PDB file of C-alpha atoms in Angstrom:
ATOM      1  CA  MET P   1       6.972 -23.112  21.398  1.00  0.00           C
ATOM      2  CA  LYS P   2       6.188 -23.634  17.757  1.00  0.00           C
ATOM      3  CA  SER P   3       8.532 -22.038  15.311  1.00  0.00           C
ATOM      4  CA  ASN P   4       6.756 -18.960  13.485  1.00  0.00           C
ATOM      5  CA  ALA P   5       7.307 -17.514   9.457  1.00  0.00           C
ATOM      6  CA  MET P   6       5.704 -15.019   7.917  1.00  0.00           C
ATOM      7  CA  ILE P   7       5.643 -14.005   4.095  1.00  0.00           C
ATOM      8  CA  LEU P   8       4.960 -10.681   3.150  1.00  0.00           C
ATOM      9  CA  ALA P   9       2.840 -11.472  -0.179  1.00  0.00           C
ATOM     10  CA  ALA P  10       3.115  -8.783  -2.626  1.00  0.00           C
ATOM     11  CA  HIS P  11       1.949  -8.445  -6.330  1.00  0.00           C
ATOM     12  CA  GLY P  12       5.367  -8.263  -8.120  1.00  0.00           C
ATOM     13  CA  SER P  13       6.423  -6.222 -10.563  1.00  0.00           C
ATOM     14  CA  ARG P  14       8.226  -6.267 -14.167  1.00  0.00           C
ATOM     15  CA  LEU P  15      10.787  -3.747 -12.054  1.00  0.00           C
ATOM     16  CA  LYS P  16      13.405  -5.404 -10.221  1.00  0.00           C
ATOM     17  CA  SER P  17      13.428  -1.816  -8.374  1.00  0.00           C
ATOM     18  CA  SER P  18      10.136  -2.404  -6.678  1.00  0.00           C
ATOM     19  CA  ASN P  19      10.177  -6.077  -5.781  1.00  0.00           C
ATOM     20  CA  GLU P  20      13.279  -5.091  -4.031  1.00  0.00           C
ATOM     21  CA  GLU P  21      11.353  -2.791  -1.753  1.00  0.00           C
ATOM     22  CA  VAL P  22       9.184  -5.177  -0.749  1.00  0.00           C
ATOM     23  CA  ALA P  23      12.385  -7.597   0.127  1.00  0.00           C
ATOM     24  CA  GLN P  24      13.669  -4.251   2.010  1.00  0.00           C
ATOM     25  CA  LEU P  25      10.133  -4.545   4.362  1.00  0.00           C
ATOM     26  CA  ALA P  26      10.451  -7.775   4.654  1.00  0.00           C
ATOM     27  CA  ALA P  27      13.947  -7.316   6.161  1.00  0.00           C
ATOM     28  CA  LYS P  28      12.800  -4.568   8.316  1.00  0.00           C
ATOM     29  CA  LEU P  29       9.951  -6.482   9.391  1.00  0.00           C
ATOM     30  CA  SER P  30      12.103  -9.618  10.330  1.00  0.00           C
ATOM     31  CA  GLN P  31      14.042  -7.414  12.871  1.00  0.00           C
ATOM     32  CA  GLN P  32      11.376  -5.558  14.637  1.00  0.00           C
ATOM     33  CA  LEU P  33       9.324  -8.671  14.841  1.00  0.00           C
ATOM     34  CA  LYS P  34      12.119 -11.432  15.033  1.00  0.00           C
ATOM     35  CA  GLN P  35      11.106 -12.461  18.877  1.00  0.00           C
ATOM     36  CA  ARG P  36       7.494 -13.342  17.022  1.00  0.00           C
ATOM     37  CA  PHE P  37       8.625 -14.545  13.987  1.00  0.00           C
ATOM     38  CA  ALA P  38      11.709 -17.001  13.089  1.00  0.00           C
ATOM     39  CA  GLN P  39      11.658 -15.931   9.231  1.00  0.00           C
ATOM     40  CA  VAL P  40      10.100 -13.096   7.231  1.00  0.00           C
ATOM     41  CA  GLU P  41      10.030 -13.585   3.460  1.00  0.00           C
ATOM     42  CA  PRO P  42       8.981 -11.651   0.783  1.00  0.00           C
ATOM     43  CA  ALA P  43       6.920 -13.510  -2.298  1.00  0.00           C
ATOM     44  CA  PHE P  44       5.100 -12.502  -5.067  1.00  0.00           C
ATOM     45  CA  LEU P  45       2.085 -13.623  -6.817  1.00  0.00           C
ATOM     46  CA  GLU P  46       3.254 -12.691 -10.465  1.00  0.00           C
ATOM     47  CA  LEU P  47       6.036 -11.642 -12.386  1.00  0.00           C
ATOM     48  CA  SER P  48       9.009 -12.486  -9.791  1.00  0.00           C
ATOM     49  CA  PRO P  49      10.458 -15.269  -7.585  1.00  0.00           C
ATOM     50  CA  PRO P  50       9.840 -16.563  -5.552  1.00  0.00           C
ATOM     51  CA  SER P  51       6.063 -17.527  -5.770  1.00  0.00           C
ATOM     52  CA  ILE P  52       3.817 -17.603  -2.442  1.00  0.00           C
ATOM     53  CA  GLU P  53       3.704 -21.517  -3.182  1.00  0.00           C
ATOM     54  CA  ASP P  54       7.551 -21.788  -3.056  1.00  0.00           C
ATOM     55  CA  ALA P  55       7.812 -19.461  -0.246  1.00  0.00           C
ATOM     56  CA  ILE P  56       5.177 -21.401   1.768  1.00  0.00           C
ATOM     57  CA  ASP P  57       7.379 -24.736   0.579  1.00  0.00           C
ATOM     58  CA  ASN P  58      10.552 -22.917   1.834  1.00  0.00           C
ATOM     59  CA  CYS P  59       9.334 -22.185   5.124  1.00  0.00           C
ATOM     60  CA  VAL P  60       7.967 -25.582   5.709  1.00  0.00           C
ATOM     61  CA  ALA P  61      10.944 -26.839   4.537  1.00  0.00           C
ATOM     62  CA  ALA P  62      12.643 -25.023   7.504  1.00  0.00           C
ATOM     63  CA  GLY P  63      10.668 -26.574   9.881  1.00  0.00           C
ATOM     64  CA  HIS P  64       8.145 -23.807  11.090  1.00  0.00           C
ATOM     65  CA  GLN P  65       5.186 -25.062  12.113  1.00  0.00           C
ATOM     66  CA  GLN P  66       3.365 -22.027  11.976  1.00  0.00           C
ATOM     67  CA  ILE P  67       3.011 -19.645   8.794  1.00  0.00           C
ATOM     68  CA  THR P  68       1.312 -16.002   8.594  1.00  0.00           C
ATOM     69  CA  VAL P  69       0.340 -14.735   5.269  1.00  0.00           C
ATOM     70  CA  VAL P  70       0.170 -10.933   4.844  1.00  0.00           C
ATOM     71  CA  PRO P  71      -1.130  -9.832   1.674  1.00  0.00           C
ATOM     72  CA  TYR P  72       0.925  -6.538   0.853  1.00  0.00           C
ATOM     73  CA  PHE P  73      -2.123  -5.253  -1.459  1.00  0.00           C
ATOM     74  CA  LEU P  74      -3.726  -1.828  -0.894  1.00  0.00           C
ATOM     75  CA  ALA P  75      -6.786  -2.822  -2.608  1.00  0.00           C
ATOM     76  CA  ALA P  76      -9.579  -5.453  -2.340  1.00  0.00           C
ATOM     77  CA  GLY P  77      -9.171  -6.876  -5.804  1.00  0.00           C
ATOM     78  CA  ARG P  78      -9.540 -10.223  -7.432  1.00  0.00           C
ATOM     79  CA  HIS P  79      -5.806 -10.587  -6.462  1.00  0.00           C
ATOM     80  CA  VAL P  80      -6.952 -10.019  -2.442  1.00  0.00           C
ATOM     81  CA  LYS P  81     -10.227 -12.164  -2.500  1.00  0.00           C
ATOM     82  CA  ASP P  82     -10.019 -14.806  -4.718  1.00  0.00           C
ATOM     83  CA  ASP P  83      -6.191 -15.336  -5.633  1.00  0.00           C
ATOM     84  CA  VAL P  84      -3.987 -15.438  -2.480  1.00  0.00           C
ATOM     85  CA  PRO P  85      -7.088 -17.031  -0.663  1.00  0.00           C
ATOM     86  CA  ALA P  86      -7.181 -20.134  -3.215  1.00  0.00           C
ATOM     87  CA  ILE P  87      -3.034 -20.631  -3.095  1.00  0.00           C
ATOM     88  CA  ILE P  88      -3.576 -20.612   0.630  1.00  0.00           C
ATOM     89  CA  ALA P  89      -6.393 -23.223   0.502  1.00  0.00           C
ATOM     90  CA  GLN P  90      -4.283 -25.317  -1.555  1.00  0.00           C
ATOM     91  CA  ALA P  91      -1.258 -25.198   0.720  1.00  0.00           C
ATOM     92  CA  LYS P  92      -3.567 -25.630   3.588  1.00  0.00           C
ATOM     93  CA  GLN P  93      -4.412 -29.083   1.958  1.00  0.00           C
ATOM     94  CA  LYS P  94      -0.676 -29.451   0.896  1.00  0.00           C
ATOM     95  CA  TYR P  95       0.421 -29.420   4.395  1.00  0.00           C
ATOM     96  CA  PRO P  96      -2.392 -30.236   6.980  1.00  0.00           C
ATOM     97  CA  ASP P  97      -0.056 -30.513   9.813  1.00  0.00           C
ATOM     98  CA  VAL P  98       1.021 -26.845   9.315  1.00  0.00           C
ATOM     99  CA  ASP P  99      -1.091 -23.760  10.828  1.00  0.00           C
ATOM    100  CA  ILE P 100      -1.176 -21.593   7.604  1.00  0.00           C
ATOM    101  CA  GLU P 101      -2.974 -18.035   8.829  1.00  0.00           C
ATOM    102  CA  LEU P 102      -3.976 -15.582   5.971  1.00  0.00           C
ATOM    103  CA  THR P 103      -4.404 -11.833   7.325  1.00  0.00           C
ATOM    104  CA  GLN P 104      -6.276  -8.967   6.010  1.00  0.00           C
ATOM    105  CA  HIS P 105      -4.919  -7.250   3.367  1.00  0.00           C
ATOM    106  CA  LEU P 106      -2.514  -4.018   3.910  1.00  0.00           C
ATOM    107  CA  GLY P 107      -5.660  -1.628   2.724  1.00  0.00           C
ATOM    108  CA  LEU P 108      -7.276  -2.491   5.679  1.00  0.00           C
ATOM    109  CA  SER P 109      -4.552  -1.769   8.196  1.00  0.00           C
ATOM    110  CA  THR P 110      -5.320   1.276  10.860  1.00  0.00           C
ATOM    111  CA  GLY P 111      -1.901   1.942  10.676  1.00  0.00           C
ATOM    112  CA  LEU P 112      -2.215   3.464   7.287  1.00  0.00           C
ATOM    113  CA  VAL P 113      -3.088   6.571   8.161  1.00  0.00           C
ATOM    114  CA  ASP P 114       0.030   7.222  10.436  1.00  0.00           C
ATOM    115  CA  ALA P 115       2.095   5.860   7.338  1.00  0.00           C
ATOM    116  CA  VAL P 116       0.808   8.433   4.695  1.00  0.00           C
ATOM    117  CA  THR P 117       1.623  10.675   7.563  1.00  0.00           C
ATOM    118  CA  GLY P 118       5.019  10.117   7.519  1.00  0.00           C
ATOM    119  CA  LEU P 119       5.159  11.586   4.056  1.00  0.00           C
ATOM    120  CA  LEU P 120       4.326  14.698   4.562  1.00  0.00           C
ATOM    121  CA  ASP P 121       7.549  16.133   5.104  1.00  0.00           C
ATOM    122  CA  SER P 122       8.909  14.079   2.253  1.00  0.00           C
ATOM    123  CA  GLU P 123       9.437  15.202  -1.695  1.00  0.00           C
ATOM    124  CA  SER P 124       9.363  13.057  -4.663  1.00  0.00           C
TER     125      SER P 124
ATOM    126  CA  MET J   1      -1.642  30.994   7.127  1.00  0.00           C
ATOM    127  CA  LYS J   2      -2.137  29.733   3.497  1.00  0.00           C
ATOM    128  CA  SER J   3      -5.491  27.414   3.206  1.00  0.00           C
ATOM    129  CA  ASN J   4      -3.853  23.686   2.698  1.00  0.00           C
ATOM    130  CA  ALA J   5      -5.519  20.713   1.151  1.00  0.00           C
ATOM    131  CA  MET J   6      -4.011  17.293   0.388  1.00  0.00           C
ATOM    132  CA  ILE J   7      -4.847  14.881  -2.318  1.00  0.00           C
ATOM    133  CA  LEU J   8      -4.721  11.165  -1.932  1.00  0.00           C
ATOM    134  CA  ALA J   9      -3.824  10.011  -5.196  1.00  0.00           C
ATOM    135  CA  ALA J  10      -4.402   6.468  -5.830  1.00  0.00           C
ATOM    136  CA  HIS J  11      -4.695   4.084  -8.773  1.00  0.00           C
ATOM    137  CA  GLY J  12      -8.082   3.429  -8.656  1.00  0.00           C
ATOM    138  CA  SER J  13      -9.757   0.405  -9.824  1.00  0.00           C
ATOM    139  CA  ARG J  14     -13.270  -1.048 -11.366  1.00  0.00           C
ATOM    140  CA  LEU J  15     -14.133  -2.315  -7.971  1.00  0.00           C
ATOM    141  CA  LYS J  16     -16.339   0.652  -6.396  1.00  0.00           C
ATOM    142  CA  SER J  17     -15.493  -0.961  -3.040  1.00  0.00           C
ATOM    143  CA  SER J  18     -11.738  -0.967  -3.646  1.00  0.00           C
ATOM    144  CA  ASN J  19     -12.420   3.208  -4.167  1.00  0.00           C
ATOM    145  CA  GLU J  20     -14.655   3.560  -1.327  1.00  0.00           C
ATOM    146  CA  GLU J  21     -11.623   1.878   0.710  1.00  0.00           C
ATOM    147  CA  VAL J  22      -9.584   5.272  -0.674  1.00  0.00           C
ATOM    148  CA  ALA J  23     -12.326   7.584   0.138  1.00  0.00           C
ATOM    149  CA  GLN J  24     -12.703   6.058   3.809  1.00  0.00           C
ATOM    150  CA  LEU J  25      -8.876   6.610   4.143  1.00  0.00           C
ATOM    151  CA  ALA J  26      -9.053  10.236   2.710  1.00  0.00           C
ATOM    152  CA  ALA J  27     -11.801  10.765   5.367  1.00  0.00           C
ATOM    153  CA  LYS J  28      -9.935   9.046   8.505  1.00  0.00           C
ATOM    154  CA  LEU J  29      -6.626  11.318   7.144  1.00  0.00           C
ATOM    155  CA  SER J  30      -9.172  14.768   7.147  1.00  0.00           C
ATOM    156  CA  GLN J  31      -9.914  14.346  10.763  1.00  0.00           C
ATOM    157  CA  GLN J  32      -6.564  13.020  12.044  1.00  0.00           C
ATOM    158  CA  LEU J  33      -4.904  16.195   9.692  1.00  0.00           C
ATOM    159  CA  LYS J  34      -7.375  18.705  10.245  1.00  0.00           C
ATOM    160  CA  GLN J  35      -5.098  21.305  11.925  1.00  0.00           C
ATOM    161  CA  ARG J  36      -2.601  21.000   8.938  1.00  0.00           C
ATOM    162  CA  PHE J  37      -4.964  20.553   5.754  1.00  0.00           C
ATOM    163  CA  ALA J  38      -8.645  22.406   5.437  1.00  0.00           C
ATOM    164  CA  GLN J  39      -9.298  19.573   3.274  1.00  0.00           C
ATOM    165  CA  VAL J  40      -8.358  15.935   1.813  1.00  0.00           C
ATOM    166  CA  GLU J  41      -9.743  14.557  -1.059  1.00  0.00           C
ATOM    167  CA  PRO J  42      -9.050  10.923  -2.390  1.00  0.00           C
ATOM    168  CA  ALA J  43      -8.418  11.078  -6.395  1.00  0.00           C
ATOM    169  CA  PHE J  44      -7.849   8.434  -9.018  1.00  0.00           C
ATOM    170  CA  LEU J  45      -5.324   7.948 -11.913  1.00  0.00           C
ATOM    171  CA  GLU J  46      -7.605   5.647 -13.822  1.00  0.00           C
ATOM    172  CA  LEU J  47     -10.503   3.611 -13.864  1.00  0.00           C
ATOM    173  CA  SER J  48     -12.701   6.109 -11.350  1.00  0.00           C
ATOM    174  CA  PRO J  49     -13.743   9.799 -11.048  1.00  0.00           C
ATOM    175  CA  PRO J  50     -12.668  12.316  -9.712  1.00  0.00           C
ATOM    176  CA  SER J  51      -9.107  12.450 -11.588  1.00  0.00           C
ATOM    177  CA  ILE J  52      -6.053  13.908 -10.027  1.00  0.00           C
ATOM    178  CA  GLU J  53      -6.366  16.643 -12.454  1.00  0.00           C
ATOM    179  CA  ASP J  54     -10.051  17.589 -11.312  1.00  0.00           C
ATOM    180  CA  ALA J  55      -9.126  16.965  -8.100  1.00  0.00           C
ATOM    181  CA  ILE J  56      -6.666  19.954  -8.111  1.00  0.00           C
ATOM    182  CA  ASP J  57      -9.207  21.977 -10.222  1.00  0.00           C
ATOM    183  CA  ASN J  58     -11.327  21.512  -7.132  1.00  0.00           C
ATOM    184  CA  CYS J  59      -9.315  22.244  -4.681  1.00  0.00           C
ATOM    185  CA  VAL J  60      -8.013  25.534  -6.353  1.00  0.00           C
ATOM    186  CA  ALA J  61     -11.768  26.585  -6.707  1.00  0.00           C
ATOM    187  CA  ALA J  62     -11.975  25.748  -3.236  1.00  0.00           C
ATOM    188  CA  GLY J  63      -9.476  28.635  -2.455  1.00  0.00           C
ATOM    189  CA  HIS J  64      -6.348  26.575  -1.485  1.00  0.00           C
ATOM    190  CA  GLN J  65      -3.106  27.920  -2.041  1.00  0.00           C
ATOM    191  CA  GLN J  66      -1.283  24.815  -0.893  1.00  0.00           C
ATOM    192  CA  ILE J  67      -1.987  21.312  -2.236  1.00  0.00           C
ATOM    193  CA  THR J  68       0.043  18.274  -1.021  1.00  0.00           C
ATOM    194  CA  VAL J  69      -0.108  15.352  -3.639  1.00  0.00           C
ATOM    195  CA  VAL J  70       0.643  11.839  -1.997  1.00  0.00           C
ATOM    196  CA  PRO J  71       0.576   9.004  -4.451  1.00  0.00           C
ATOM    197  CA  TYR J  72      -1.083   6.394  -2.922  1.00  0.00           C
ATOM    198  CA  PHE J  73       1.167   3.591  -4.481  1.00  0.00           C
ATOM    199  CA  LEU J  74       3.368   0.421  -3.071  1.00  0.00           C
ATOM    200  CA  ALA J  75       5.403   0.299  -6.051  1.00  0.00           C
ATOM    201  CA  ALA J  76       7.418   2.960  -7.507  1.00  0.00           C
ATOM    202  CA  GLY J  77       6.468   1.781 -11.158  1.00  0.00           C
ATOM    203  CA  ARG J  78       5.767   3.674 -14.147  1.00  0.00           C
ATOM    204  CA  HIS J  79       2.884   5.438 -12.782  1.00  0.00           C
ATOM    205  CA  VAL J  80       5.053   6.860  -9.680  1.00  0.00           C
ATOM    206  CA  LYS J  81       8.095   7.455 -11.846  1.00  0.00           C
ATOM    207  CA  ASP J  82       5.970   8.976 -14.776  1.00  0.00           C
ATOM    208  CA  ASP J  83       2.341   9.550 -14.756  1.00  0.00           C
ATOM    209  CA  VAL J  84       1.471  11.274 -11.518  1.00  0.00           C
ATOM    210  CA  PRO J  85       4.595  13.581 -11.859  1.00  0.00           C
ATOM    211  CA  ALA J  86       3.361  14.543 -15.663  1.00  0.00           C
ATOM    212  CA  ILE J  87       0.159  15.737 -13.853  1.00  0.00           C
ATOM    213  CA  ILE J  88       1.868  17.453 -11.291  1.00  0.00           C
ATOM    214  CA  ALA J  89       4.333  19.318 -13.533  1.00  0.00           C
ATOM    215  CA  GLN J  90       1.178  20.099 -15.860  1.00  0.00           C
ATOM    216  CA  ALA J  91      -0.863  21.648 -12.554  1.00  0.00           C
ATOM    217  CA  LYS J  92       1.896  23.804 -11.818  1.00  0.00           C
ATOM    218  CA  GLN J  93       1.811  25.706 -15.207  1.00  0.00           C
ATOM    219  CA  LYS J  94      -1.861  25.760 -15.089  1.00  0.00           C
ATOM    220  CA  TYR J  95      -1.557  26.974 -11.477  1.00  0.00           C
ATOM    221  CA  PRO J  96       1.183  28.569 -11.188  1.00  0.00           C
ATOM    222  CA  ASP J  97       0.338  30.842  -7.867  1.00  0.00           C
ATOM    223  CA  VAL J  98      -0.877  27.827  -6.305  1.00  0.00           C
ATOM    224  CA  ASP J  99       2.125  25.938  -4.028  1.00  0.00           C
ATOM    225  CA  ILE J 100       1.569  22.183  -5.536  1.00  0.00           C
ATOM    226  CA  GLU J 101       3.454  19.351  -3.734  1.00  0.00           C
ATOM    227  CA  LEU J 102       4.413  16.132  -4.439  1.00  0.00           C
ATOM    228  CA  THR J 103       5.343  13.757  -1.707  1.00  0.00           C
ATOM    229  CA  GLN J 104       7.448  10.252  -2.116  1.00  0.00           C
ATOM    230  CA  HIS J 105       5.054   7.177  -2.948  1.00  0.00           C
ATOM    231  CA  LEU J 106       3.421   5.479   0.329  1.00  0.00           C
ATOM    232  CA  GLY J 107       5.972   2.407  -0.453  1.00  0.00           C
ATOM    233  CA  LEU J 108       8.292   4.402   0.899  1.00  0.00           C
ATOM    234  CA  SER J 109       6.909   4.983   4.054  1.00  0.00           C
ATOM    235  CA  THR J 110       8.833   4.112   7.455  1.00  0.00           C
ATOM    236  CA  GLY J 111       5.609   3.693   8.518  1.00  0.00           C
ATOM    237  CA  LEU J 112       4.725   0.751   6.522  1.00  0.00           C
ATOM    238  CA  VAL J 113       6.294  -1.553   9.124  1.00  0.00           C
ATOM    239  CA  ASP J 114       3.706  -0.573  11.903  1.00  0.00           C
ATOM    240  CA  ALA J 115       1.240  -0.949   9.356  1.00  0.00           C
ATOM    241  CA  VAL J 116       1.549  -4.460   8.260  1.00  0.00           C
ATOM    242  CA  THR J 117       2.307  -5.405  12.006  1.00  0.00           C
ATOM    243  CA  GLY J 118      -1.154  -4.178  12.745  1.00  0.00           C
ATOM    244  CA  LEU J 119      -2.478  -6.627  10.759  1.00  0.00           C
ATOM    245  CA  LEU J 120      -1.161  -9.658  12.663  1.00  0.00           C
ATOM    246  CA  ASP J 121      -3.924 -10.400  14.623  1.00  0.00           C
ATOM    247  CA  SER J 122      -6.898  -9.769  11.811  1.00  0.00           C
ATOM    248  CA  GLU J 123      -7.765 -12.300  10.245  1.00  0.00           C
ATOM    249  CA  SER J 124      -8.883 -12.334   6.456  1.00  0.00           C
TER     250      SER J 124
END
């Protein structure tokens, strides 16, 4: 069986707390999906390390043969349409023997209906 | 029973397709939550009509006595911490007889784990 990793690829923020929210979600995903992924890492397009490129390098160095990159973006703007796919295309050239997959972005997940519904009894 | 409305308050984008994704999610929520909310409307902080203020005005004009505003943001940056709460505070002053509630932002929903997991077998 191939060793698999997931990268949760977020925009990144100047606010440390915001990047930590992404890291916390990656940790939860790691726990929930441990039978599917040996490793789940947060990564950021801008403004915070690790970059998506570095996260891919790290996953390859850790011996994973399959890497699934999930764009953690609500809107299909330039980042989702151009920037993240360009990074993945370069990584595929750099690592032709590694299976690097890019999923749809979060905004297209059918699970968002339930994610919003789950907020209804919270207070800001 | 009070008549309730929900406003899905997103950032807004220059890309029409991105704003349409928010409107489509609002339509899905309207369908799923029709026993709880008589109306679910998309609204945008910037870059696209309707504004959050206008959406609140419209919900009040439609006769809703309770309005739940859900910040459709992944990160708790300035928009979530300052801008949206300031709009809600002004709306409460404008409509003291309407119950206007602000939930936590999407990034804090426990449902995000499942929303990300739901993307895993998709391809971008």
